[in-house]
Each structure stands twice: as C-alpha cells, then as structure tokens.
mmCIF file of C-alpha atoms in Angstrom:
data_model
loop_
_atom_site.group_PDB
_atom_site.id
_atom_site.type_symbol
_atom_site.label_atom_id
_atom_site.label_comp_id
_atom_site.label_asym_id
_atom_site.label_seq_id
_atom_site.Cartn_x
_atom_site.Cartn_y
_atom_site.Cartn_z
ATOM 1 C CA UNK J 20 -0.228 0.139 -0.018
ATOM 2 C CA UNK J 21 2.790 2.262 0.683
ATOM 3 C CA UNK J 22 4.203 1.744 -2.674
ATOM 4 C CA UNK J 23 0.837 2.370 -4.447
ATOM 5 C CA UNK J 24 0.715 5.567 -2.258
ATOM 6 C CA UNK J 25 4.150 6.699 -3.602
ATOM 7 C CA UNK J 26 2.851 5.922 -6.973
ATOM 8 C CA UNK J 27 -0.141 8.198 -6.516
ATOM 9 C CA UNK J 28 2.147 11.241 -5.485
ATOM 10 C CA UNK J 29 3.703 11.226 -8.844
ATOM 11 C CA UNK J 30 0.704 12.924 -10.412
ATOM 12 C CA UNK J 31 0.426 15.582 -7.685
ATOM 13 C CA UNK J 32 -1.041 18.665 -8.976
ATOM 14 C CA UNK J 33 -2.230 17.312 -12.142
ATOM 15 C CA UNK J 34 -5.383 15.304 -11.402
ATOM 16 C CA UNK J 35 -8.033 17.462 -10.646
ATOM 17 C CA UNK J 36 -11.014 17.275 -10.384
ATOM 18 C CA UNK J 37 -9.967 13.518 -9.580
ATOM 19 C CA UNK J 38 -8.256 12.509 -6.888
ATOM 20 C CA UNK J 39 -4.698 11.073 -6.921
ATOM 21 C CA UNK J 40 -4.544 6.984 -6.978
ATOM 22 C CA UNK J 41 -2.174 4.660 -7.162
ATOM 23 C CA UNK J 42 -2.709 0.830 -7.510
ATOM 24 C CA UNK J 43 0.102 -2.212 -7.192
ATOM 25 C CA UNK J 44 -0.826 -5.815 -8.014
ATOM 26 C CA UNK J 45 0.469 -8.585 -6.537
ATOM 27 C CA UNK J 46 1.139 -12.449 -7.294
ATOM 28 C CA UNK J 47 2.922 -15.061 -5.253
ATOM 29 C CA UNK J 48 4.596 -12.516 -3.504
ATOM 30 C CA UNK J 49 5.624 -10.629 -6.680
ATOM 31 C CA UNK J 50 4.706 -7.412 -8.123
ATOM 32 C CA UNK J 51 3.309 -7.981 -11.284
ATOM 33 C CA UNK J 52 1.545 -4.880 -12.286
ATOM 34 C CA UNK J 53 1.656 -1.085 -10.808
ATOM 35 C CA UNK J 54 0.212 2.085 -12.064
ATOM 36 C CA UNK J 55 -1.236 5.561 -11.369
ATOM 37 C CA UNK J 56 -3.837 8.006 -12.664
ATOM 38 C CA UNK J 57 -2.051 10.716 -14.591
ATOM 39 C CA UNK J 58 -4.651 13.163 -15.204
ATOM 40 C CA UNK J 59 -8.622 13.750 -15.536
ATOM 41 C CA UNK J 60 -9.768 11.582 -18.557
ATOM 42 C CA UNK J 61 -6.635 9.262 -18.709
ATOM 43 C CA UNK J 62 -7.252 5.669 -17.522
ATOM 44 C CA UNK J 63 -7.201 5.174 -13.779
ATOM 45 C CA UNK J 64 -4.503 3.420 -11.820
ATOM 46 C CA UNK J 65 -6.335 0.258 -11.714
ATOM 47 C CA UNK J 66 -6.452 0.057 -15.092
ATOM 48 C CA UNK J 67 -2.419 0.923 -15.831
ATOM 49 C CA UNK J 68 -1.771 -2.043 -13.183
ATOM 50 C CA UNK J 69 -4.066 -4.116 -14.975
ATOM 51 C CA UNK J 70 -2.632 -3.638 -18.388
ATOM 52 C CA UNK J 71 1.089 -4.311 -17.130
ATOM 53 C CA UNK J 72 0.010 -7.539 -15.541
ATOM 54 C CA UNK J 73 -1.703 -8.842 -18.530
ATOM 55 C CA UNK J 74 -2.765 -12.490 -17.673
ATOM 56 C CA UNK J 75 -0.831 -12.385 -14.386
ATOM 57 C CA UNK J 76 -3.736 -10.626 -13.025
ATOM 58 C CA UNK J 77 -5.638 -13.785 -12.428
ATOM 59 C CA UNK J 78 -5.569 -14.654 -9.243
ATOM 60 C CA UNK J 79 -3.611 -11.626 -7.749
ATOM 61 C CA UNK J 80 -4.249 -9.161 -4.950
ATOM 62 C CA UNK J 81 -5.033 -5.751 -5.937
ATOM 63 C CA UNK J 82 -3.893 -2.791 -3.389
ATOM 64 C CA UNK J 83 -5.420 0.463 -4.297
ATOM 65 C CA UNK J 84 -5.208 3.636 -2.440
ATOM 66 C CA UNK J 85 -8.456 4.535 -3.055
ATOM 67 C CA UNK J 86 -12.167 2.729 -3.920
ATOM 68 C CA UNK J 87 -12.181 1.823 -7.126
ATOM 69 C CA UNK J 88 -15.060 3.131 -9.236
ATOM 70 C CA UNK J 89 -17.969 1.662 -10.358
ATOM 71 C CA UNK J 90 -19.877 4.038 -12.576
ATOM 72 C CA UNK J 91 -19.170 5.593 -16.297
ATOM 73 C CA UNK J 92 -17.439 8.397 -15.836
ATOM 74 C CA UNK J 93 -14.779 10.191 -18.165
ATOM 75 C CA UNK J 94 -13.805 6.834 -18.272
ATOM 76 C CA UNK J 95 -15.242 3.390 -17.667
ATOM 77 C CA UNK J 96 -15.963 1.587 -14.148
ATOM 78 C CA UNK J 97 -12.868 -0.091 -12.825
ATOM 79 C CA UNK J 98 -14.772 -2.559 -10.845
ATOM 80 C CA UNK J 99 -15.658 -4.549 -14.152
ATOM 81 C CA UNK J 100 -12.140 -4.134 -15.198
ATOM 82 C CA UNK J 101 -10.820 -6.122 -12.325
ATOM 83 C CA UNK J 102 -13.559 -8.645 -12.474
ATOM 84 C CA UNK J 103 -12.564 -9.666 -16.114
ATOM 85 C CA UNK J 104 -9.229 -9.884 -15.085
ATOM 86 C CA UNK J 105 -10.119 -12.220 -12.705
ATOM 87 C CA UNK J 106 -8.590 -10.631 -9.150
ATOM 88 C CA UNK J 107 -9.340 -12.621 -6.330
ATOM 89 C CA UNK J 108 -8.442 -9.986 -3.469
ATOM 90 C CA UNK J 109 -8.755 -6.370 -3.498
ATOM 91 C CA UNK J 110 -7.241 -4.272 -0.701
ATOM 92 C CA UNK J 111 -8.129 -0.546 -0.397
ATOM 93 C CA UNK J 112 -6.769 2.360 1.748
ATOM 94 C CA UNK J 113 -10.167 4.370 1.858
ATOM 95 C CA UNK J 114 -13.891 4.338 0.436
ATOM 96 C CA UNK J 115 -14.135 6.882 -2.016
ATOM 97 C CA UNK J 116 -15.878 9.992 -0.555
ATOM 98 C CA UNK J 117 -17.778 10.698 -3.823
ATOM 99 C CA UNK J 118 -21.579 10.256 -3.560
ATOM 100 C CA UNK J 119 -21.410 8.119 -7.043
ATOM 101 C CA UNK J 120 -19.306 5.677 -5.605
ATOM 102 C CA UNK J 121 -19.209 5.833 -1.639
ATOM 103 C CA UNK J 122 -19.041 1.898 -0.458
ATOM 104 C CA UNK J 123 -20.804 0.881 -4.378
ATOM 105 C CA UNK J 124 -17.632 -0.392 -5.788
ATOM 106 C CA UNK J 125 -16.809 -2.394 -2.705
ATOM 107 C CA UNK J 126 -20.014 -3.733 -2.714
ATOM 108 C CA UNK J 127 -19.917 -4.886 -6.385
ATOM 109 C CA UNK J 128 -16.671 -6.553 -5.636
ATOM 110 C CA UNK J 129 -17.849 -8.514 -2.617
ATOM 111 C CA UNK J 130 -21.138 -9.342 -4.616
ATOM 112 C CA UNK J 131 -19.033 -11.014 -7.480
ATOM 113 C CA UNK J 132 -17.141 -13.012 -4.885
ATOM 114 C CA UNK J 133 -14.117 -11.133 -4.445
ATOM 115 C CA UNK J 134 -12.239 -10.664 -1.268
ATOM 116 C CA UNK J 135 -12.363 -6.917 -0.233
ATOM 117 C CA UNK J 136 -10.256 -5.394 2.987
ATOM 118 C CA UNK J 137 -10.907 -1.622 3.603
ATOM 119 C CA UNK J 138 -8.891 0.585 5.948
ATOM 120 C CA UNK J 139 -5.067 -0.094 5.275
ATOM 121 C CA UNK J 140 -3.150 3.125 5.713
ATOM 122 C CA UNK J 141 -6.512 5.127 5.578
ATOM 123 C CA UNK J 142 -4.974 8.148 7.305
ATOM 124 C CA UNK J 143 -2.079 8.617 5.103
ATOM 125 C CA UNK J 144 -4.685 7.953 1.844
ATOM 126 C CA UNK J 145 -7.048 10.972 3.225
ATOM 127 C CA UNK J 146 -4.544 13.074 3.968
ATOM 128 C CA UNK J 147 -2.747 12.565 0.296
ATOM 129 C CA UNK J 148 -6.236 13.648 -1.190
ATOM 130 C CA UNK J 149 -7.605 16.156 1.262
ATOM 131 C CA UNK J 150 -8.400 18.503 -1.585
ATOM 132 C CA UNK J 151 -10.283 15.907 -3.308
ATOM 133 C CA UNK J 152 -12.261 15.023 -0.151
ATOM 134 C CA UNK J 153 -13.002 18.342 0.534
ATOM 135 C CA UNK J 154 -14.226 19.235 -2.969
ATOM 136 C CA UNK J 155 -16.267 16.258 -3.568
ATOM 137 C CA UNK J 156 -18.160 16.175 -0.461
ATOM 138 C CA UNK J 157 -18.951 19.941 -0.096
ATOM 139 C CA UNK J 158 -18.565 21.486 -3.754
ATOM 140 C CA UNK J 159 -16.505 23.909 -2.589
ATOM 141 C CA UNK J 160 -12.560 24.287 -2.799
ATOM 142 C CA UNK J 161 -9.878 23.334 -0.296
ATOM 143 C CA UNK J 162 -8.569 26.697 0.698
ATOM 144 C CA UNK J 163 -4.830 26.920 2.016
ATOM 145 C CA UNK J 164 -3.852 30.538 3.419
ATOM 146 C CA UNK J 165 -0.144 30.910 2.686
ATOM 147 C CA UNK J 166 1.799 33.818 4.443
ATOM 148 C CA UNK J 167 5.476 34.808 5.265
ATOM 149 C CA UNK J 168 6.558 36.825 8.063
ATOM 150 C CA UNK J 169 9.472 38.239 10.064
ATOM 151 C CA UNK J 170 10.102 36.952 13.703
ATOM 152 C CA UNK J 171 8.044 39.769 15.056
ATOM 153 C CA UNK J 172 5.081 39.283 12.713
ATOM 154 C CA UNK J 173 5.714 41.848 9.835
ATOM 155 C CA UNK J 174 5.106 41.535 6.162
ATOM 156 C CA UNK J 175 7.050 44.285 5.289
ATOM 157 C CA UNK J 176 8.709 47.509 6.617
ATOM 158 C CA UNK J 177 6.809 50.688 7.710
ATOM 159 C CA UNK J 178 7.965 51.924 3.956
ATOM 160 C CA UNK J 179 6.076 48.925 2.267
ATOM 161 C CA UNK J 180 9.408 46.909 1.506
ATOM 162 C CA UNK J 181 8.870 43.339 1.500
ATOM 163 C CA UNK J 182 11.186 41.730 -0.934
ATOM 164 C CA UNK J 183 12.427 39.322 0.161
ATOM 165 C CA UNK J 184 11.858 38.730 4.119
ATOM 166 C CA UNK J 185 12.200 35.059 3.867
ATOM 167 C CA UNK J 186 15.124 33.327 1.677
ATOM 168 C CA UNK J 187 15.694 31.466 -1.646
ATOM 169 C CA UNK J 188 14.606 28.287 -0.209
ATOM 170 C CA UNK J 189 11.400 29.178 1.397
ATOM 171 C CA UNK J 190 10.252 31.311 -1.922
ATOM 172 C CA UNK J 191 11.280 27.985 -3.712
ATOM 173 C CA UNK J 192 8.833 26.154 -1.585
ATOM 174 C CA UNK J 193 6.300 28.324 -2.399
ATOM 175 C CA UNK J 194 6.442 27.660 -6.161
ATOM 176 C CA UNK J 195 6.196 23.969 -5.294
ATOM 177 C CA UNK J 196 2.953 24.879 -3.516
ATOM 178 C CA UNK J 197 1.688 26.689 -6.760
ATOM 179 C CA UNK J 198 2.385 24.016 -8.825
ATOM 180 C CA UNK J 199 0.230 22.023 -6.567
ATOM 181 C CA UNK J 200 -2.953 23.769 -6.288
ATOM 182 C CA UNK J 201 -5.397 24.632 -9.048
ATOM 183 C CA UNK J 202 -5.682 28.423 -8.251
ATOM 184 C CA UNK J 203 -3.975 31.201 -6.496
ATOM 185 C CA UNK J 204 -5.890 34.159 -4.891
ATOM 186 C CA UNK J 205 -4.578 37.446 -3.901
ATOM 187 C CA UNK J 206 -6.771 41.126 -3.374
ATOM 188 C CA UNK J 207 -6.364 43.924 -5.583
ATOM 189 C CA UNK J 208 -4.135 45.525 -2.878
ATOM 190 C CA UNK J 209 -1.493 43.100 -3.539
ATOM 191 C CA UNK J 210 -1.584 43.632 -7.064
ATOM 192 C CA UNK J 211 -1.566 47.626 -6.921
ATOM 193 C CA UNK J 212 1.251 47.306 -4.671
ATOM 194 C CA UNK J 213 3.453 44.875 -5.734
ATOM 195 C CA UNK J 214 2.251 43.815 -9.302
ATOM 196 C CA UNK J 215 3.261 40.237 -8.890
ATOM 197 C CA UNK J 216 3.204 37.376 -11.426
ATOM 198 C CA UNK J 217 1.424 34.443 -9.726
ATOM 199 C CA UNK J 218 2.983 32.219 -11.731
ATOM 200 C CA UNK J 219 5.070 28.906 -11.133
ATOM 201 C CA UNK J 220 8.925 28.757 -11.476
ATOM 202 C CA UNK J 221 10.633 25.627 -10.952
ATOM 203 C CA UNK J 222 14.589 24.941 -11.375
ATOM 204 C CA UNK J 223 14.088 21.071 -12.048
ATOM 205 C CA UNK J 224 10.924 20.712 -14.074
ATOM 206 C CA UNK J 225 8.409 22.638 -16.068
ATOM 207 C CA UNK J 226 5.931 23.973 -13.389
ATOM 208 C CA UNK J 227 2.112 24.183 -13.981
ATOM 209 C CA UNK J 228 0.912 27.557 -13.503
ATOM 210 C CA UNK J 229 -2.349 27.938 -11.329
ATOM 211 C CA UNK J 230 -5.503 29.763 -12.404
ATOM 212 C CA UNK J 231 -5.101 33.577 -10.835
ATOM 213 C CA UNK J 232 -7.691 34.969 -9.119
ATOM 214 C CA UNK J 233 -7.816 38.398 -8.232
ATOM 215 C CA UNK J 234 -10.583 39.749 -5.576
ATOM 216 C CA UNK J 235 -11.347 43.095 -7.059
ATOM 217 C CA UNK J 236 -14.750 44.344 -5.713
ATOM 218 C CA UNK J 237 -14.664 47.414 -8.316
ATOM 219 C CA UNK J 238 -12.440 46.187 -10.984
ATOM 220 C CA UNK J 239 -9.362 48.596 -10.145
ATOM 221 C CA UNK J 240 -6.782 45.989 -11.754
ATOM 222 C CA UNK J 241 -4.668 47.819 -14.347
ATOM 223 C CA UNK J 242 -5.268 46.425 -17.524
ATOM 224 C CA UNK J 243 -1.358 46.173 -17.758
ATOM 225 C CA UNK J 244 -0.603 44.452 -14.623
ATOM 226 C CA UNK J 245 1.706 41.371 -14.773
ATOM 227 C CA UNK J 246 -0.986 38.918 -13.777
ATOM 228 C CA UNK J 247 -2.903 39.725 -16.925
ATOM 229 C CA UNK J 248 -0.493 40.320 -19.773
ATOM 230 C CA UNK J 249 2.173 37.571 -19.139
ATOM 231 C CA UNK J 250 2.315 34.596 -21.441
ATOM 232 C CA UNK J 251 0.456 31.797 -19.439
ATOM 233 C CA UNK J 252 -1.600 29.031 -20.171
ATOM 234 C CA UNK J 253 -3.472 29.325 -17.098
ATOM 235 C CA UNK J 254 -6.344 32.254 -17.283
ATOM 236 C CA UNK J 255 -6.460 35.547 -14.983
ATOM 237 C CA UNK J 256 -9.926 35.663 -13.063
ATOM 238 C CA UNK J 257 -10.896 38.957 -11.708
ATOM 239 C CA UNK J 258 -13.650 38.731 -9.372
ATOM 240 C CA UNK J 259 -15.956 41.468 -8.726
ATOM 241 C CA UNK J 260 -18.869 43.066 -7.390
ATOM 242 C CA UNK J 261 -22.396 44.150 -9.242
ATOM 243 C CA UNK J 262 -21.405 47.643 -8.607
ATOM 244 C CA UNK J 263 -18.055 47.297 -10.462
ATOM 245 C CA UNK J 264 -17.882 50.124 -13.123
ATOM 246 C CA UNK J 265 -18.695 48.755 -16.778
ATOM 247 C CA UNK J 266 -16.060 50.552 -18.016
ATOM 248 C CA UNK J 267 -13.487 48.703 -15.683
ATOM 249 C CA UNK J 268 -15.058 45.581 -16.635
ATOM 250 C CA UNK J 269 -14.517 45.950 -20.163
ATOM 251 C CA UNK J 270 -10.987 47.314 -20.266
ATOM 252 C CA UNK J 271 -10.004 44.252 -18.239
ATOM 253 C CA UNK J 272 -11.803 41.803 -20.629
ATOM 254 C CA UNK J 273 -10.197 43.647 -23.745
ATOM 255 C CA UNK J 274 -6.892 42.524 -22.312
ATOM 256 C CA UNK J 275 -7.593 39.376 -21.742
ATOM 257 C CA UNK J 276 -8.674 38.807 -18.207
ATOM 258 C CA UNK J 277 -12.369 36.915 -17.374
ATOM 259 C CA UNK J 278 -14.549 38.939 -15.060
ATOM 260 C CA UNK J 279 -16.636 36.886 -12.750
ATOM 261 C CA UNK J 280 -19.268 39.113 -11.039
ATOM 262 C CA UNK J 281 -20.180 37.565 -7.908
ATOM 263 C CA UNK J 282 -23.225 38.464 -6.428
ATOM 264 C CA UNK J 283 -23.654 39.280 -2.792
ATOM 265 C CA UNK J 284 -24.420 42.058 0.126
ATOM 266 C CA UNK J 285 -21.056 43.855 -0.527
ATOM 267 C CA UNK J 286 -19.300 46.367 -0.371
ATOM 268 C CA UNK J 287 -16.692 43.468 -0.818
ATOM 269 C CA UNK J 288 -16.754 40.396 -2.810
ATOM 270 C CA UNK J 289 -18.532 37.347 -1.483
ATOM 271 C CA UNK J 290 -16.094 35.055 -0.789
ATOM 272 C CA UNK J 291 -18.146 32.111 0.274
ATOM 273 C CA UNK J 292 -20.002 32.791 -3.119
ATOM 274 C CA UNK J 293 -16.772 33.171 -5.018
ATOM 275 C CA UNK J 294 -15.622 29.841 -3.728
ATOM 276 C CA UNK J 295 -18.823 27.819 -4.532
ATOM 277 C CA UNK J 296 -18.569 29.550 -8.341
ATOM 278 C CA UNK J 297 -14.313 28.005 -8.615
ATOM 279 C CA UNK J 298 -15.966 24.951 -7.522
ATOM 280 C CA UNK J 299 -18.473 24.840 -10.259
ATOM 281 C CA UNK J 300 -15.762 25.487 -12.799
ATOM 282 C CA UNK J 301 -13.809 22.448 -11.441
ATOM 283 C CA UNK J 302 -11.325 24.365 -9.354
ATOM 284 C CA UNK J 303 -10.856 22.406 -6.156
ATOM 285 C CA UNK J 304 -8.336 24.111 -4.140
ATOM 286 C CA UNK J 305 -6.934 27.662 -3.643
ATOM 287 C CA UNK J 306 -3.978 28.899 -2.472
ATOM 288 C CA UNK J 307 -4.392 32.510 -0.849
ATOM 289 C CA UNK J 308 -1.188 34.745 -0.915
ATOM 290 C CA UNK J 309 -2.556 37.822 0.495
ATOM 291 C CA UNK J 310 -2.857 40.324 1.317
ATOM 292 C CA UNK J 311 -3.780 40.847 5.191
ATOM 293 C CA UNK J 312 -7.393 42.312 4.407
ATOM 294 C CA UNK J 313 -7.778 38.812 2.084
ATOM 295 C CA UNK J 314 -6.168 36.771 5.089
ATOM 296 C CA UNK J 315 -8.525 38.343 7.581
ATOM 297 C CA UNK J 316 -11.494 37.989 5.366
ATOM 298 C CA UNK J 317 -10.915 34.462 4.570
ATOM 299 C CA UNK J 318 -10.566 33.555 8.460
ATOM 300 C CA UNK J 319 -13.452 35.399 9.411
ATOM 301 C CA UNK J 320 -15.397 33.662 6.800
ATOM 302 C CA UNK J 321 -14.218 30.217 7.811
ATOM 303 C CA UNK J 322 -13.307 29.429 4.519
ATOM 304 C CA UNK J 323 -9.451 28.326 5.356
ATOM 305 C CA UNK J 324 -8.597 24.408 5.503
ATOM 306 C CA UNK J 325 -4.951 24.365 6.142
ATOM 307 C CA UNK J 326 -2.429 27.319 6.909
ATOM 308 C CA UNK J 327 1.359 27.312 5.642
ATOM 309 C CA UNK J 328 3.071 30.119 7.506
ATOM 310 C CA UNK J 329 6.894 30.981 6.794
ATOM 311 C CA UNK J 330 8.919 32.357 9.547
ATOM 312 C CA UNK J 331 12.314 34.498 8.861
ATOM 313 C CA UNK J 332 14.714 34.575 11.579
ATOM 314 C CA UNK J 333 14.450 38.660 11.151
ATOM 315 C CA UNK J 334 13.020 41.458 13.529
ATOM 316 C CA UNK J 335 11.530 44.600 11.797
ATOM 317 C CA UNK J 336 9.848 46.469 14.122
ATOM 318 C CA UNK J 337 7.532 49.388 13.721
ATOM 319 C CA UNK J 338 4.224 49.927 15.239
ATOM 320 C CA UNK J 339 3.238 50.813 11.329
ATOM 321 C CA UNK J 340 4.826 48.199 9.726
ATOM 322 C CA UNK J 341 1.853 45.670 8.371
ATOM 323 C CA UNK J 342 1.142 42.251 9.790
ATOM 324 C CA UNK J 343 -0.061 39.507 7.686
ATOM 325 C CA UNK J 344 -3.731 39.074 8.965
ATOM 326 C CA UNK J 345 -6.000 42.429 9.222
ATOM 327 C CA UNK J 346 -9.358 43.111 10.399
ATOM 328 C CA UNK J 347 -10.403 43.603 13.609
ATOM 329 C CA UNK J 348 -9.530 40.585 15.072
ATOM 330 C CA UNK J 349 -11.265 38.613 18.205
ATOM 331 C CA UNK J 350 -11.789 40.236 21.501
ATOM 332 C CA UNK J 351 -10.981 36.905 23.330
ATOM 333 C CA UNK J 352 -8.218 34.409 23.068
ATOM 334 C CA UNK J 353 -10.809 31.510 22.929
ATOM 335 C CA UNK J 354 -12.424 33.260 19.555
ATOM 336 C CA UNK J 355 -8.715 32.975 17.970
ATOM 337 C CA UNK J 356 -8.020 30.609 15.073
ATOM 338 C CA UNK J 357 -6.247 27.489 16.359
ATOM 339 C CA UNK J 358 -4.229 24.822 14.164
ATOM 340 C CA UNK J 359 -4.342 21.146 14.907
ATOM 341 C CA UNK J 360 -1.655 18.297 13.258
ATOM 342 C CA UNK J 361 1.139 21.043 13.434
ATOM 343 C CA UNK J 362 4.118 20.308 11.305
ATOM 344 C CA UNK J 363 7.423 22.450 11.485
ATOM 345 C CA UNK J 364 9.731 22.382 8.688
ATOM 346 C CA UNK J 365 13.107 23.863 8.166
ATOM 347 C CA UNK J 366 13.839 25.812 4.897
ATOM 348 C CA UNK J 367 17.499 27.278 5.034
ATOM 349 C CA UNK J 368 17.489 29.583 8.075
ATOM 350 C CA UNK J 369 13.430 29.893 7.766
ATOM 351 C CA UNK J 370 10.816 28.064 9.529
ATOM 352 C CA UNK J 371 7.434 26.669 8.038
ATOM 353 C CA UNK J 372 4.354 26.207 10.141
ATOM 354 C CA UNK J 373 1.944 24.132 8.681
ATOM 355 C CA UNK J 374 -1.483 22.842 10.190
ATOM 356 C CA UNK J 375 -5.217 22.746 9.929
ATOM 357 C CA UNK J 376 -8.189 24.943 11.220
ATOM 358 C CA UNK J 377 -9.784 23.391 13.928
ATOM 359 C CA UNK J 378 -13.635 23.870 12.607
ATOM 360 C CA UNK J 379 -12.144 23.586 9.240
ATOM 361 C CA UNK J 380 -11.033 20.873 6.823
ATOM 362 C CA UNK J 381 -12.099 17.567 5.305
ATOM 363 C CA UNK J 382 -9.579 15.362 7.004
#
C-alpha cells in the first residue's frame, strides 16, 4: 500500500478534479503490475496496473489507495475491469467519498466473490487526497492560506518594502505549492502594490501555473498588470461585485482577463459565493497568498482549511509596519484561530508552520 501511495504522489497537482490514485498488483509475493492516475480523462490507476500485469492479474491481489469506481464517468468503471481480469482480492486504503461511489465499488466486488479489505493506511490516503475529499463532499475548494513574515510578525517595513523577508529555499517551496494547487488568489491591494506575476517557476522541471484569481470589488486591476499581460496557459479571473463600473470590466476583458461578477450584499466580494463559483468551474483548491485584508476575510468567513506560515529569523519592528492578518480580530483568545496536526519544517534559515484549522478541513 505504501508503494501504491508513492505511485499516486507522482501525479500531484495534475489530476484535478479527480483524486490521486496508485495501484499495485501482487501475485505469489511478486509485484506484477503497477500504475497511477495521471490526469482526468486518462485511465485510472487500476487499469494501468492490470494492463502491465496482463494474464498474471488472474488470482492476484490488488492494492489501491482509493475504492475502485463502479460508475461510468470520463472513463469506464474499474470494478468491471478488475472482475474481468480475475483478481481474487482487493485491498483499498479508503472508501471513495464521491457520492457516486461511496461504498458501491466495494459492494460490487464483494457480490462478485472478490475478497475486499478496507482501511489499510487510511489516514495517509485521506491526507494525500485532502483536496479531493473537501471538494467532492462540499462542492467548495480546499483553501490553503499561505503567509511569510518576520519573527516579530511583519510582512513589510513601515515604508512597504517586503522583498525579500524569507530566503531562497522558502520562496522555492512556495513555487512548489503553486504547482500543486489549482488556483492562486490575492486581493487588489497586493496587485497594486507588488504587481506580482503569480506564476510557477521551478528549477528542476516545468511547473504548472495555477489559475490566477484577483479579488477586486470595483475592478481596479490595471489592464497592464503582469497577472494579465504575461504569457501563461492559465487564465486570470478578476472577481468583482455588481457595482464594479462597466467600463473597468470591459477594459479588463479586452486585456484578456475573465471578469467574474459575484453576487452578494457587498461592499466587498462575497468570498463564500466566489468559492462556490470556482468549484463549479472544477477548481478544487485555492492557495490564498494575501494580503492582510484578504487573509482576515477568509479566516472570518471560516473558509480556510489549512495554513502554511513561513517565519524568517528577522526582526523588523515599527508599530505601523503591517502584519499578515488585518481586520478587527477577535476580542478574546478563545475566539482565535487554533491549528491542529501542526508540522514544523526548516527551509534554510527560515521555518514553516503548517497545520489545519480546527473548525475546517475535510481530514
């Protein structure tokens, strides 16, 4: 099963809106077939493993990280291929949370006489597919809030200088995050202040640019901003309110952006409605990269599932220097956002604190 999980990870960031799945076929103590799901619309992991095994699949045991599907989607049902190959036993890490499957695949195999075991390395499998679990059960994206700050909690000096607080290793880690998640989201103030590219730049392989989402209630994004004018296969979505001037919207569309009017009470963009609309477009995960007002709004709206927080051993100081989370903030510590399952990683001289929001997340 660990081998199957490692195979599934090979497609990290490439299978959306599908889950990552790995499969290993074993017969007489020997691996006879292996495979993983590479991207939506291509054969599932089980099919790759069965094809590699050929006739050796008969009487074999299949280890697969997610319950085999039993419905016709972009591809055919894996349960029927497993039965046709004569596999005698299936070991799966977890039941598929997709309501179209949700135990039906296991039931179909058992009815046909296949021995099925469920729950081997289940926690690891659920963590691997935390994005898919959240998306398929709530029809809302998995939201990761990422920030980088100094030791005293500043994201810039009092004059606004912010490049670079963290070192090169931490910044590279952020690009691997961008490669992994479907969309990257920032607020209009970040665009106006930093004019970021919001692309993925990796030294060892070609990265995948996430869809760029700008929260911009009045469509103030300059048509010449880099998030719009740069060459990238990923689109830029500018989320605006119904009060955004029509002329501003038109200028952005003429420049190549996709303007998304999000209904809501205002004055800002309704983030809950925005997340639902992104999910409708099969965007399963969103990496929120700032600024402080956007961070506060996502936390206050209880939309954050996971936090990834880089901390540099740097003291900036200054009562007017901005912090990573704006807004009014809670009045009591009991109302503060608390993380669970915290992991601390070092990147050069910097540290990264990673954890899940207690009242959020699907795992």
